[in-house]
PDB file of C-alpha atoms in Angstrom:
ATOM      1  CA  UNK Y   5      -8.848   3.713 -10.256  1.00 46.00           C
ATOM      2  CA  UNK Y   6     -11.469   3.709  -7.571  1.00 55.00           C
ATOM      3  CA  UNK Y   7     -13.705   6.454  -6.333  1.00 82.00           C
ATOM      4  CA  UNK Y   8     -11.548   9.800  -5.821  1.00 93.00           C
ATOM      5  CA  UNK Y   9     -11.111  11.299  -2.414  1.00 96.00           C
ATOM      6  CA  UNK Y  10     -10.218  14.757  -3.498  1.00 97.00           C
ATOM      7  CA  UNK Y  11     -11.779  15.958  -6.650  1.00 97.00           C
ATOM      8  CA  UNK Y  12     -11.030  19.477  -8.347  1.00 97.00           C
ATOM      9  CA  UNK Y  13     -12.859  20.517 -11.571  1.00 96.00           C
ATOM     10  CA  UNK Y  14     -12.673  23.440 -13.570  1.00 96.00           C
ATOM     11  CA  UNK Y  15     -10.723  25.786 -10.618  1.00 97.00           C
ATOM     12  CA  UNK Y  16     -10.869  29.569 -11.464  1.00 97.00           C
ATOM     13  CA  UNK Y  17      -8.790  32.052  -8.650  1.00 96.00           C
ATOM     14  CA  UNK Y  18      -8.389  35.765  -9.764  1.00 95.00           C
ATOM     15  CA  UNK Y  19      -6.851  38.389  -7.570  1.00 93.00           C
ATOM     16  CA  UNK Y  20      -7.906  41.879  -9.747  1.00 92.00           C
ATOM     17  CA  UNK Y  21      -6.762  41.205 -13.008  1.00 92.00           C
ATOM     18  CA  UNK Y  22      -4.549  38.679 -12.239  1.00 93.00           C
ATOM     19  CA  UNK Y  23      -5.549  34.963 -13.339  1.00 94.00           C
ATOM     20  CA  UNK Y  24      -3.793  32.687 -10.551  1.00 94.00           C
ATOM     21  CA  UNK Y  25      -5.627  29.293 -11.333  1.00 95.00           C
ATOM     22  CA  UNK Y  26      -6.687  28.727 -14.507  1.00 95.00           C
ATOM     23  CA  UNK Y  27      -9.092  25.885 -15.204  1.00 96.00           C
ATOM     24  CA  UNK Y  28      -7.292  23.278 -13.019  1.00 96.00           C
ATOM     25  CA  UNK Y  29      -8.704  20.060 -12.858  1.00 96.00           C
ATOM     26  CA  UNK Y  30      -7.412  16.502 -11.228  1.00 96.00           C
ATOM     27  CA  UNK Y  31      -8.473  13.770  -8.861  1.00 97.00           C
ATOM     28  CA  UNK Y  32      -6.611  12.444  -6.121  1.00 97.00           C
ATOM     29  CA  UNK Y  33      -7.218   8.261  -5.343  1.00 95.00           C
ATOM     30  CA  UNK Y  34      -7.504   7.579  -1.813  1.00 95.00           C
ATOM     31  CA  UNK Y  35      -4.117   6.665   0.021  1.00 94.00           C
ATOM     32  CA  UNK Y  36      -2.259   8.396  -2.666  1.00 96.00           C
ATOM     33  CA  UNK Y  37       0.685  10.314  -2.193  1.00 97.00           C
ATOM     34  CA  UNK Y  38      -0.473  13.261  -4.748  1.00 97.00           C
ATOM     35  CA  UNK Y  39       1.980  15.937  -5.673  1.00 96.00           C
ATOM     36  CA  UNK Y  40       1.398  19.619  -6.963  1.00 95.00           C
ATOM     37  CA  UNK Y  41       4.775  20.485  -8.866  1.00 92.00           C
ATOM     38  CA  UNK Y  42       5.510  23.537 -10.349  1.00 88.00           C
ATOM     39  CA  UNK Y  43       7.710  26.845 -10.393  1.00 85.00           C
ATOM     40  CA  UNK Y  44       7.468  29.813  -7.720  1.00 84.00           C
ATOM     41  CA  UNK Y  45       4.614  31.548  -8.335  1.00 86.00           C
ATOM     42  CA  UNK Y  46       2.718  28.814 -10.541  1.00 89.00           C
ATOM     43  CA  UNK Y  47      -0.226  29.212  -8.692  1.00 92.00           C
ATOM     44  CA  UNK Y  48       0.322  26.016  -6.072  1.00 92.00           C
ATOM     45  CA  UNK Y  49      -0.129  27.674  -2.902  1.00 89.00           C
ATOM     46  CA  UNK Y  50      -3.311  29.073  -4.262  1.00 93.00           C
ATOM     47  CA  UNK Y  51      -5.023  25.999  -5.979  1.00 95.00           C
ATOM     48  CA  UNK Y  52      -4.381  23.548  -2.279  1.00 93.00           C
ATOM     49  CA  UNK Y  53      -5.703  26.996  -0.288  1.00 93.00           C
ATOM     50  CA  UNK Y  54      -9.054  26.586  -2.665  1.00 95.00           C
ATOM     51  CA  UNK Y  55      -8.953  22.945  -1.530  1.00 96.00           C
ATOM     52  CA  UNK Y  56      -8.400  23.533   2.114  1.00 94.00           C
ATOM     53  CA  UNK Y  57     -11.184  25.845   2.178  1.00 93.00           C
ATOM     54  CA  UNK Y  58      -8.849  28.979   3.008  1.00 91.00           C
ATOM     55  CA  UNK Y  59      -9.477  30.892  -0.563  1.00 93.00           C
ATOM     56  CA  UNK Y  60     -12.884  30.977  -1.886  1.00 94.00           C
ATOM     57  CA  UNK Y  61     -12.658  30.182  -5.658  1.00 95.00           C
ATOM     58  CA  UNK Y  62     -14.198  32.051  -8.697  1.00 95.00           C
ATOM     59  CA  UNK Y  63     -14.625  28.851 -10.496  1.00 95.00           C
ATOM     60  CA  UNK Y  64     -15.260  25.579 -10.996  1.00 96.00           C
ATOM     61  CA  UNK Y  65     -15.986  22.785  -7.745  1.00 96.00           C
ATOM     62  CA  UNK Y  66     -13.787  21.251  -5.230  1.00 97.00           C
ATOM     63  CA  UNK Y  67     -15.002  18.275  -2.958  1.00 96.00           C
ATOM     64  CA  UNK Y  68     -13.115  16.427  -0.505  1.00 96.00           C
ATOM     65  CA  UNK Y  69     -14.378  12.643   0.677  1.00 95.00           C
ATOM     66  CA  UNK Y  70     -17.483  14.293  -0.909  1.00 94.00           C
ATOM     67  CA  UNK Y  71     -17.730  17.934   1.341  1.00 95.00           C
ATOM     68  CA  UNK Y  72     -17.688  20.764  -0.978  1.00 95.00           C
ATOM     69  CA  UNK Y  73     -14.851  22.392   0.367  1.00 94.00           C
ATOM     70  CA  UNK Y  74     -15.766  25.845  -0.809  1.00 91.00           C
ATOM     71  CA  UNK Y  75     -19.094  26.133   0.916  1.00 92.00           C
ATOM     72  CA  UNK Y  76     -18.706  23.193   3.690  1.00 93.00           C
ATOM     73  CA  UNK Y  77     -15.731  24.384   5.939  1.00 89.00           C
ATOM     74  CA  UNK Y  78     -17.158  22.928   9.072  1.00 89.00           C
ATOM     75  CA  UNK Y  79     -17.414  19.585   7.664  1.00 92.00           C
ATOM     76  CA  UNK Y  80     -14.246  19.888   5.726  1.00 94.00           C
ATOM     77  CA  UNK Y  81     -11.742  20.694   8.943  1.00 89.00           C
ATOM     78  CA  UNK Y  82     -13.053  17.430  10.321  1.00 89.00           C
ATOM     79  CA  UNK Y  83     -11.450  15.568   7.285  1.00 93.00           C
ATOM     80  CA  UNK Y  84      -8.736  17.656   6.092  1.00 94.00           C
ATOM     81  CA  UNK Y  85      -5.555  18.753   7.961  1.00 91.00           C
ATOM     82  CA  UNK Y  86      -3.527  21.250   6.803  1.00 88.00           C
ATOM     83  CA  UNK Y  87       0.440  21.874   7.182  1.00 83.00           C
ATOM     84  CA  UNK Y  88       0.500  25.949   5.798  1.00 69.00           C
ATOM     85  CA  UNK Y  89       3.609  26.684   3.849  1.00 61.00           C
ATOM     86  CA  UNK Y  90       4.652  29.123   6.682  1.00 64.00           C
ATOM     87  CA  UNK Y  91       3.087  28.009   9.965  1.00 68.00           C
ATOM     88  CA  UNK Y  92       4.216  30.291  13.175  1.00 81.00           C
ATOM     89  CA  UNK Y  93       2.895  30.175  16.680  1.00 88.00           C
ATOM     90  CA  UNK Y  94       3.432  32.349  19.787  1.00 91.00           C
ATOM     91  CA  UNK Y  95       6.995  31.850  21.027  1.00 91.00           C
ATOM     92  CA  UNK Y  96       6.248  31.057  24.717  1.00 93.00           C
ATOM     93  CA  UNK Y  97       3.497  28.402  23.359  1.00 94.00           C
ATOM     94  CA  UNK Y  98       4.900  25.067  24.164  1.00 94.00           C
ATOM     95  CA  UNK Y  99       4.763  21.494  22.173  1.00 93.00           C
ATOM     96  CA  UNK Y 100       2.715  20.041  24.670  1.00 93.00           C
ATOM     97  CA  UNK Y 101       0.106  23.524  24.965  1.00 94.00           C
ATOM     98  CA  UNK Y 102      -0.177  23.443  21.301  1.00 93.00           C
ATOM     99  CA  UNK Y 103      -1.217  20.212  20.787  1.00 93.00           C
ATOM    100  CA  UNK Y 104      -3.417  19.796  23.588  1.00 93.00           C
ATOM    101  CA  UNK Y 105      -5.013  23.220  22.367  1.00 93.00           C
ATOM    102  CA  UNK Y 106      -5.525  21.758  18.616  1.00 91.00           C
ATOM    103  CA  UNK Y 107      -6.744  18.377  19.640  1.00 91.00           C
ATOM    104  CA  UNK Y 108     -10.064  20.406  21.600  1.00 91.00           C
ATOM    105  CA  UNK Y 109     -10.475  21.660  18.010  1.00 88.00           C
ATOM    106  CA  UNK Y 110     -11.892  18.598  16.757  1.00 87.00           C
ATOM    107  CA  UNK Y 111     -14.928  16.068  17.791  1.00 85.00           C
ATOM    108  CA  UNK Y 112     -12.865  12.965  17.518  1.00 85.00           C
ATOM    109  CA  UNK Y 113      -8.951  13.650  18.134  1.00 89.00           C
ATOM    110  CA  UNK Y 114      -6.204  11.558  17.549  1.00 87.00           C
ATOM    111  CA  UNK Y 115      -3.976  10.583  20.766  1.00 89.00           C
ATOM    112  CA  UNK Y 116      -1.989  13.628  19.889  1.00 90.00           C
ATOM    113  CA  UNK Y 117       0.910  11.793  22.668  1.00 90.00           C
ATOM    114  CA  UNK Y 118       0.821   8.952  20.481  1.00 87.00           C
ATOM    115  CA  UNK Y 119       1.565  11.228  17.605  1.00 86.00           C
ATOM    116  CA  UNK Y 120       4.252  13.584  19.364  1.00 88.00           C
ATOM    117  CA  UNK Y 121       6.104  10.421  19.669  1.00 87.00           C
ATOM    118  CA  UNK Y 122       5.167   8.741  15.806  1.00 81.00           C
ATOM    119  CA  UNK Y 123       6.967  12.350  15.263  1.00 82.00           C
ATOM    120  CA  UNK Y 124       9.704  11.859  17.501  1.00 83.00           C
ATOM    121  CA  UNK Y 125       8.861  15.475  19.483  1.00 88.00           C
ATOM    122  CA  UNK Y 126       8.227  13.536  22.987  1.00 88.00           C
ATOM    123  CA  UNK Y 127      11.043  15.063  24.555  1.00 90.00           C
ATOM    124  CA  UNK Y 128      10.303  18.594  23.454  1.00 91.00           C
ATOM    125  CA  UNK Y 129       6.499  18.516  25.035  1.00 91.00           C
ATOM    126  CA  UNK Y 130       8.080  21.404  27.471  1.00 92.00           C
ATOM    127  CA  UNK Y 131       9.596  23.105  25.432  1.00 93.00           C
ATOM    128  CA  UNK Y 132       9.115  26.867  23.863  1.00 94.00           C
ATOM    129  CA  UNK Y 133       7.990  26.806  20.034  1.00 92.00           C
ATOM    130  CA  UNK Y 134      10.903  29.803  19.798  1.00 92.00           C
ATOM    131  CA  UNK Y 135      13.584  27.257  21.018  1.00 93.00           C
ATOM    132  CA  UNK Y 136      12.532  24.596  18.216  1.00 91.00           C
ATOM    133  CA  UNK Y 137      15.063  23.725  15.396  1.00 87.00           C
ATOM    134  CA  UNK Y 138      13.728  24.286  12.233  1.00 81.00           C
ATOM    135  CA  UNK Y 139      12.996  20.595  11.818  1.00 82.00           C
ATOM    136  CA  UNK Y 140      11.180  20.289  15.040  1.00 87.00           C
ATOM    137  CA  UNK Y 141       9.143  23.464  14.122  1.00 87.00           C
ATOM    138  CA  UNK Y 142       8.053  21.350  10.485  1.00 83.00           C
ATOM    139  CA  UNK Y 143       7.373  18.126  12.551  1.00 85.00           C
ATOM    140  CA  UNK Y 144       5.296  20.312  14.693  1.00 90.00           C
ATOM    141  CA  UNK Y 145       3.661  21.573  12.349  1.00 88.00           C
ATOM    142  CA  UNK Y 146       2.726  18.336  10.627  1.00 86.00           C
ATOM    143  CA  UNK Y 147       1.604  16.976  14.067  1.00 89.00           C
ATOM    144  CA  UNK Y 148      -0.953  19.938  14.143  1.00 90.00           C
ATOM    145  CA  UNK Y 149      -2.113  19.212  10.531  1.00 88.00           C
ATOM    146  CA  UNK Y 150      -2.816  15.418  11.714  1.00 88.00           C
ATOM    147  CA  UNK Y 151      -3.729  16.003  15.187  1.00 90.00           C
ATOM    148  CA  UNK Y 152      -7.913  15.890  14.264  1.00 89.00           C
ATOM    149  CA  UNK Y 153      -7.117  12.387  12.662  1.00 89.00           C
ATOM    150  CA  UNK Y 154      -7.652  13.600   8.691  1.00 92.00           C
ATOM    151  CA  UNK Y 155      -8.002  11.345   6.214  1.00 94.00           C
ATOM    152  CA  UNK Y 156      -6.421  13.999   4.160  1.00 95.00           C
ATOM    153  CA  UNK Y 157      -3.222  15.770   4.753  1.00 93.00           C
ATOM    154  CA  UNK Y 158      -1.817  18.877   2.743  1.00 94.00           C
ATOM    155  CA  UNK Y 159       1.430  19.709   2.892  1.00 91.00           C
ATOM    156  CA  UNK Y 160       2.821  22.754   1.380  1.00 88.00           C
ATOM    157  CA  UNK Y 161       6.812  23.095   0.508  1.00 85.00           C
ATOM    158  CA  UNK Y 162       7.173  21.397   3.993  1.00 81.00           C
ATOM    159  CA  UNK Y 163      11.156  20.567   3.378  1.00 82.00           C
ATOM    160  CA  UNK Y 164      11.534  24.672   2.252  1.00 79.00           C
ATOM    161  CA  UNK Y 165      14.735  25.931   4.569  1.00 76.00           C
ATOM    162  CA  UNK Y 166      15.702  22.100   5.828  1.00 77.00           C
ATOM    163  CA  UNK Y 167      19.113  20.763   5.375  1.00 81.00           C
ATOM    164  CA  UNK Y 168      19.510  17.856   3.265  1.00 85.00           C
ATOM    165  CA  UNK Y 169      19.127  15.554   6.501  1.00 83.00           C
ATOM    166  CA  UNK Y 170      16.435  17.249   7.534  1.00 79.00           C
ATOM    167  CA  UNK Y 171      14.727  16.775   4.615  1.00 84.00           C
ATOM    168  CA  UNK Y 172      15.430  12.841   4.347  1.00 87.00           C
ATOM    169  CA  UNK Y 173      13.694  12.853   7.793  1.00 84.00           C
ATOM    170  CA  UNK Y 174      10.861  14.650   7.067  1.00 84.00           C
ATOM    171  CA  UNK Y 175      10.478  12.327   3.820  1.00 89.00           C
ATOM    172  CA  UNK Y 176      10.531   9.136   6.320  1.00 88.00           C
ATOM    173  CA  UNK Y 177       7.780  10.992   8.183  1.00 85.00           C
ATOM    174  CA  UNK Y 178       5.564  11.551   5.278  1.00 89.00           C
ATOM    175  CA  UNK Y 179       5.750   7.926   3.899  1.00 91.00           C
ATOM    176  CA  UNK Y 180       5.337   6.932   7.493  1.00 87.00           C
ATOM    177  CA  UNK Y 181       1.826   8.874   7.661  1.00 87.00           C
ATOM    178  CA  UNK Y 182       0.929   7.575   4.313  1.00 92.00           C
ATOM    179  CA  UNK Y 183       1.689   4.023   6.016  1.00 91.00           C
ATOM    180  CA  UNK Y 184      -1.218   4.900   8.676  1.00 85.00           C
ATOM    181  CA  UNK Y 185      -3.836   5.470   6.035  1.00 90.00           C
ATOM    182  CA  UNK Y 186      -3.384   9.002   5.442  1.00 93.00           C
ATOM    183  CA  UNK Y 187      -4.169  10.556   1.759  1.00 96.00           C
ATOM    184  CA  UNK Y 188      -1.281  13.155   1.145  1.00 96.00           C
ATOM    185  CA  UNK Y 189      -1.548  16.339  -1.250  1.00 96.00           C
ATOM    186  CA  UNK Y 190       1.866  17.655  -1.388  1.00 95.00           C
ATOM    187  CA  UNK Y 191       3.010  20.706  -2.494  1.00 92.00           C
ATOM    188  CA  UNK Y 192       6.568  20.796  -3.819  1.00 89.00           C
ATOM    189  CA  UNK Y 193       9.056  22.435  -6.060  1.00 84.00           C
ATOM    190  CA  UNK Y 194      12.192  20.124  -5.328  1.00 87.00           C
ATOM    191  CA  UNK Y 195      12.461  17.781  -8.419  1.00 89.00           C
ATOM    192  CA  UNK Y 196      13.999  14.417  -6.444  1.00 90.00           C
ATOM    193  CA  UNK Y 197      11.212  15.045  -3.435  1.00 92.00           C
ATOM    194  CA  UNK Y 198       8.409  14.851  -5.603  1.00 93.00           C
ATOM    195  CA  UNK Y 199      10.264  11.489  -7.713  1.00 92.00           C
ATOM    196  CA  UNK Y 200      10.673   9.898  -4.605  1.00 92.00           C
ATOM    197  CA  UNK Y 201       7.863  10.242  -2.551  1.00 95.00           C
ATOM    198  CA  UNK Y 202       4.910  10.690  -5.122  1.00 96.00           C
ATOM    199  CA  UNK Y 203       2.652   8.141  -7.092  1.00 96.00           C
ATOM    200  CA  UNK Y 204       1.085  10.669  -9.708  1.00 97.00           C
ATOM    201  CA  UNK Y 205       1.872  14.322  -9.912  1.00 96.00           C
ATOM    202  CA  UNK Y 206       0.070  17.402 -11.433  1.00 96.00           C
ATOM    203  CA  UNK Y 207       2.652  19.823 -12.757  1.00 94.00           C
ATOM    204  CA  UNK Y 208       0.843  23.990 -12.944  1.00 93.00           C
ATOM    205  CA  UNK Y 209       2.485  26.661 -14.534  1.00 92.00           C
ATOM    206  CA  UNK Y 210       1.449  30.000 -14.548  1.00 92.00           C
ATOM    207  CA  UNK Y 211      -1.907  28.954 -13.389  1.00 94.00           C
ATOM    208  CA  UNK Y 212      -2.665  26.023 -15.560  1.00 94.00           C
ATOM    209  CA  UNK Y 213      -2.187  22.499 -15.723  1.00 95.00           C
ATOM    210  CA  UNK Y 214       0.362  21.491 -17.814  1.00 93.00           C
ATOM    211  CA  UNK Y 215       0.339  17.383 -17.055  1.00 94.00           C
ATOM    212  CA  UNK Y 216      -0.926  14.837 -14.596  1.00 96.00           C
ATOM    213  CA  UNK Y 217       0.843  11.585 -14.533  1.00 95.00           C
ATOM    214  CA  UNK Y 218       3.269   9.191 -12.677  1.00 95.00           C
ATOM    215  CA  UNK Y 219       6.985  10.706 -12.466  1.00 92.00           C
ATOM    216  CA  UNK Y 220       8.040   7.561 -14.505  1.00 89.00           C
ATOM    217  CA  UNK Y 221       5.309   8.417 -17.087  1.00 91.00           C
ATOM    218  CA  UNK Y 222       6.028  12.800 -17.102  1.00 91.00           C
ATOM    219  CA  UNK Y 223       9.709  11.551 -18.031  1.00 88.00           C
ATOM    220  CA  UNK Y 224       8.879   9.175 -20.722  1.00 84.00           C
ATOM    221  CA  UNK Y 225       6.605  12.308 -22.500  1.00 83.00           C
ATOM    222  CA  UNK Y 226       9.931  13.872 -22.605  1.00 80.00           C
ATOM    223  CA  UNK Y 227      12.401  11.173 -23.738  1.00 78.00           C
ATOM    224  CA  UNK Y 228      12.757   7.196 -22.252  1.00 74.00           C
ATOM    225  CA  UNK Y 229      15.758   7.017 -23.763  1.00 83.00           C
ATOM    226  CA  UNK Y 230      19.265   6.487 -21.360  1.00 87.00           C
ATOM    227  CA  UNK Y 231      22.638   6.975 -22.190  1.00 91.00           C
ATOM    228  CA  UNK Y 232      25.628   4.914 -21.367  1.00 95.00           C
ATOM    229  CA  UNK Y 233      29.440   6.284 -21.134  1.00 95.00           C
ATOM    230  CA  UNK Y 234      32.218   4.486 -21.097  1.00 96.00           C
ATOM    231  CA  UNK Y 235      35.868   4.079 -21.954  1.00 95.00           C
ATOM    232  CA  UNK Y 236      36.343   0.475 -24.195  1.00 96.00           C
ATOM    233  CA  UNK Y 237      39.313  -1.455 -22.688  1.00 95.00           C
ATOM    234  CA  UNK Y 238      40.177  -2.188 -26.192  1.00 94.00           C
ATOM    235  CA  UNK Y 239      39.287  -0.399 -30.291  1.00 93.00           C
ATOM    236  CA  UNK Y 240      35.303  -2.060 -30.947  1.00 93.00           C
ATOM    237  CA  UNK Y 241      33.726  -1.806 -33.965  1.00 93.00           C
ATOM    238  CA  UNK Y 242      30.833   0.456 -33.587  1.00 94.00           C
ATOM    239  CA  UNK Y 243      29.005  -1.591 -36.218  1.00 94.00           C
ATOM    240  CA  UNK Y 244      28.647  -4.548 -32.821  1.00 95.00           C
ATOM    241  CA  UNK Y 245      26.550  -1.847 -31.322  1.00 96.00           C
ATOM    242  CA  UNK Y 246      24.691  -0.084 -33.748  1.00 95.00           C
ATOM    243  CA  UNK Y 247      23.508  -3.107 -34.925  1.00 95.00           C
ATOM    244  CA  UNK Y 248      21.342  -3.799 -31.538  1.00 96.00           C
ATOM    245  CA  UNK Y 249      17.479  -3.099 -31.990  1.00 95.00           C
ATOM    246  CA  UNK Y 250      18.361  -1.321 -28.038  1.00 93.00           C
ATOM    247  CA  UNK Y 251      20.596   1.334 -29.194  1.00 95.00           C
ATOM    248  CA  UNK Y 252      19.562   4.423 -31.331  1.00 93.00           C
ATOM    249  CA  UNK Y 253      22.632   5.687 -32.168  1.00 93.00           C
ATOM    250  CA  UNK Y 254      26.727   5.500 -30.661  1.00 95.00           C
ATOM    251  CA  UNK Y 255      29.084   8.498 -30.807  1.00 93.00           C
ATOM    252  CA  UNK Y 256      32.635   9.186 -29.481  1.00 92.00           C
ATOM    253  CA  UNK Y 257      33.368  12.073 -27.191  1.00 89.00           C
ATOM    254  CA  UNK Y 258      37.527  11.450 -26.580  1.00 89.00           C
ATOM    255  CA  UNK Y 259      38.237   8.359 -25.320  1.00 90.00           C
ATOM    256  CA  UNK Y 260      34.954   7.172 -24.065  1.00 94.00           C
ATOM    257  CA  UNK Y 261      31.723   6.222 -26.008  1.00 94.00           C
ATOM    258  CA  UNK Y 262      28.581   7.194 -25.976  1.00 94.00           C
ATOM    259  CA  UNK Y 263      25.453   4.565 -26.688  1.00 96.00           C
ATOM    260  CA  UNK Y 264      21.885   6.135 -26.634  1.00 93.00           C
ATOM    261  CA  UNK Y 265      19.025   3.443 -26.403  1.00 92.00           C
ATOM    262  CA  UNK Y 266      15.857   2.325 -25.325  1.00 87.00           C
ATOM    263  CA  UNK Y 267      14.524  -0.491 -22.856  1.00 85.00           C
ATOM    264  CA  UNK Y 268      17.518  -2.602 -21.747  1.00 91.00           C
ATOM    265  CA  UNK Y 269      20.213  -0.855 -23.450  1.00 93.00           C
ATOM    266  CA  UNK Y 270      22.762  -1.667 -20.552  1.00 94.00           C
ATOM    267  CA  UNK Y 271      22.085  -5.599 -20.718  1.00 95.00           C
ATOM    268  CA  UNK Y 272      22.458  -5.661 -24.468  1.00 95.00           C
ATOM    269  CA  UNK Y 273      25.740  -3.898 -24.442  1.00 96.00           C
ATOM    270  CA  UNK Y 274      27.242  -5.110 -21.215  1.00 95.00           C
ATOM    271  CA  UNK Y 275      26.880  -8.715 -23.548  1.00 95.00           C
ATOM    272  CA  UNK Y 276      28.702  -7.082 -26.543  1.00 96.00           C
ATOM    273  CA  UNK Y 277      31.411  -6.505 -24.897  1.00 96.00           C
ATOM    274  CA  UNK Y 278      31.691  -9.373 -22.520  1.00 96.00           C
ATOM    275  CA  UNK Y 279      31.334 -11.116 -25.906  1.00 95.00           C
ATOM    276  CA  UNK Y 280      34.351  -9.143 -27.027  1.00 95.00           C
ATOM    277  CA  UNK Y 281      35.943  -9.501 -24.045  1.00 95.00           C
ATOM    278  CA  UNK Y 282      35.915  -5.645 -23.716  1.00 95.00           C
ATOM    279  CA  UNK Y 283      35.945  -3.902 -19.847  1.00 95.00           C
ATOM    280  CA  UNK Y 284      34.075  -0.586 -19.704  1.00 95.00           C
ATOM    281  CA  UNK Y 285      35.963   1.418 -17.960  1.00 94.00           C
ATOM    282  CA  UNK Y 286      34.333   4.603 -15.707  1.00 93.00           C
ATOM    283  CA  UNK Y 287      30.541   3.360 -17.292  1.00 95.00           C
ATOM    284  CA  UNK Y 288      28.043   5.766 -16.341  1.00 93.00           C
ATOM    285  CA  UNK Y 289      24.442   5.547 -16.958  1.00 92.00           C
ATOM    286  CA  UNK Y 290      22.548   8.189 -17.662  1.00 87.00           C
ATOM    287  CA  UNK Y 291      18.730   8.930 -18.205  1.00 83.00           C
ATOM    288  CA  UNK Y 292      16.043  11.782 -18.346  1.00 83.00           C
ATOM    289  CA  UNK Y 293      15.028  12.935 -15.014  1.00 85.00           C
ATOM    290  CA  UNK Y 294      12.334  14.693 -13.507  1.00 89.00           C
ATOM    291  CA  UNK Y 295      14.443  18.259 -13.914  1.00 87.00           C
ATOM    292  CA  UNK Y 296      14.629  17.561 -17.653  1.00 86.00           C
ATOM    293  CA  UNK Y 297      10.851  16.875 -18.010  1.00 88.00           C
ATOM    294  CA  UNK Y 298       9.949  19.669 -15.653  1.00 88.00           C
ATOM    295  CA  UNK Y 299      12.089  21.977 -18.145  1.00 86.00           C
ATOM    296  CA  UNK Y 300      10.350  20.111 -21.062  1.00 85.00           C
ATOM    297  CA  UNK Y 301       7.004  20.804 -19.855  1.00 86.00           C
ATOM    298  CA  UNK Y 302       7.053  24.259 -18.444  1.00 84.00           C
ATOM    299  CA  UNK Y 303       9.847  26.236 -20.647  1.00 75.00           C
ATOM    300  CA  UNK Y 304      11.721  26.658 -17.094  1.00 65.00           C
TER     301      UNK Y 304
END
């Protein structure tokens, strides 16, 4: 791990009474794809805000490529770009206006045509923000969070209210501005988004941190153990499997079995039964997911 390009120690945000962040703390590499999981209301929104410069914090330091971001916001803008979990802009303001208007924002733009067309927006320059999809609104928005070249990119829930295409798109997009050097905080609370576009993730509930670690590694806290149904072609002796240092136990549910194991469970029995010269019919593997260590880890 080298030097960290986003840094948060210690982060305190009350509202009144009300603890929102509570002590958060993690470090983001540079070129990482860093996600901020966690439930409605977990405090998400409010911990990237502190980052972005947007909330002022009651405790505890943020920097970003080494600007503290709470008393720095000049400086910060000029590194960080920011895609708002709701983003709106006047209805008659067209593609073309709005970027042209964001670029003069910033000292050294990026070709914000070149980017209209990375986004796949070119032929909507002329056209009314009102009359956008809700895709091309998102992709808009992103464009405007990138438009002042950033090294550092937050998104927040930036699939919320896309259909399931829409969503693959945008997740192209994002490892797409990854590819052009671009370290991505993401905020999300869909379970396969996070497992396939992050390399760590920090997972907050109710205004703490609760874990920081690859998806692969939150999963294996919970259980690295993966299941494997199927329906023997012919009566095996459960003894054949049981006796495998892979499998931790085999059960029958009807006419299938079930083996639970560790490491390559599948290649160890797929050769007891080709031994055997058994077919597994309808074999299914299964294995912990993100959902399951998300529940593990939070209670929800």
């Amino acid at each position: 791990m080298g030097m960290a390009i986003i840094e948060v120690d210690g982060l305190i945000k009350r509202y009144g009474e009300h603890t929102a962040v509570d002590g958060v703390g993690f470090a983001v590499e540079p070129g990482e794809i860093f996600g901020i999981l966690g439930p409605n209301g977990a405090g998400k929104t409010t911990t990237v805000e502190c980052v972005e410069g947007l909330r002022r914090a009651d405790g505890g330091t943020i920097t970003v490529c080494g600007i503290d971001a709470q008393h720095d916001g000049d400086r910060l803008r000029q590194v960080l770009g920011a895609q708002l979990q709701q983003s709106e802009l006047p209805d008659k303001l067209t593609v073309g206006e709005a970027m042209e208007l964001y670029s003069s924002f910033y000292r050294e733009p990026a070709d914000w045509r070149e980017l209209i067309d990375t986004l796949d927006l070119t032929g909507k320059l002329g056209a009314q923000f009102r009359k956008l999809s809700g895709g091309q609104k998102q992709r808009l928005s992103i464009a405007l969070a990138l438009v002042g070249n950033p090294q550092v990119a937050v998104l927040d829930e930036v699939t919320t209210g896309l259909d399931p295409q829409a969503r693959r798109d945008a997740w192209e997009l994002i490892e797409r501005i990854r590819a052009r050097g671009v370290t991505i905080l993401l905020v999300t609370h869909f379970m396969e988004e996070a497992e396939r576009l992050c390399d760590r993730l920090a997972v907050i509930d109710a205004g703490r941190l609760v874990a920081v670690d690859t998806p692969a590694g939150l999963i294996a806290r919970v259980d690295d153990r993966r299941r494997i149904r199927f329906r023997p072609s012919a009566p095996l002796d459960h003894a054949l499997l049981t006796a495998l240092p892979e499998v931790v136990s085999v059960q029958r549910a009807g006419h299938q079995l079930v083996v639970t194991g560790t490491g390559n469970v599948l290649l160890a029995v797929t050769g007891v039964l080709a031994r055997e010269q058994i077919t597994a019919g309808d074999l299914r593997v299964e294995q912990t997911t993100l959902d399951d260590a998300f529940v593990a880890l939070t209670g929800r």
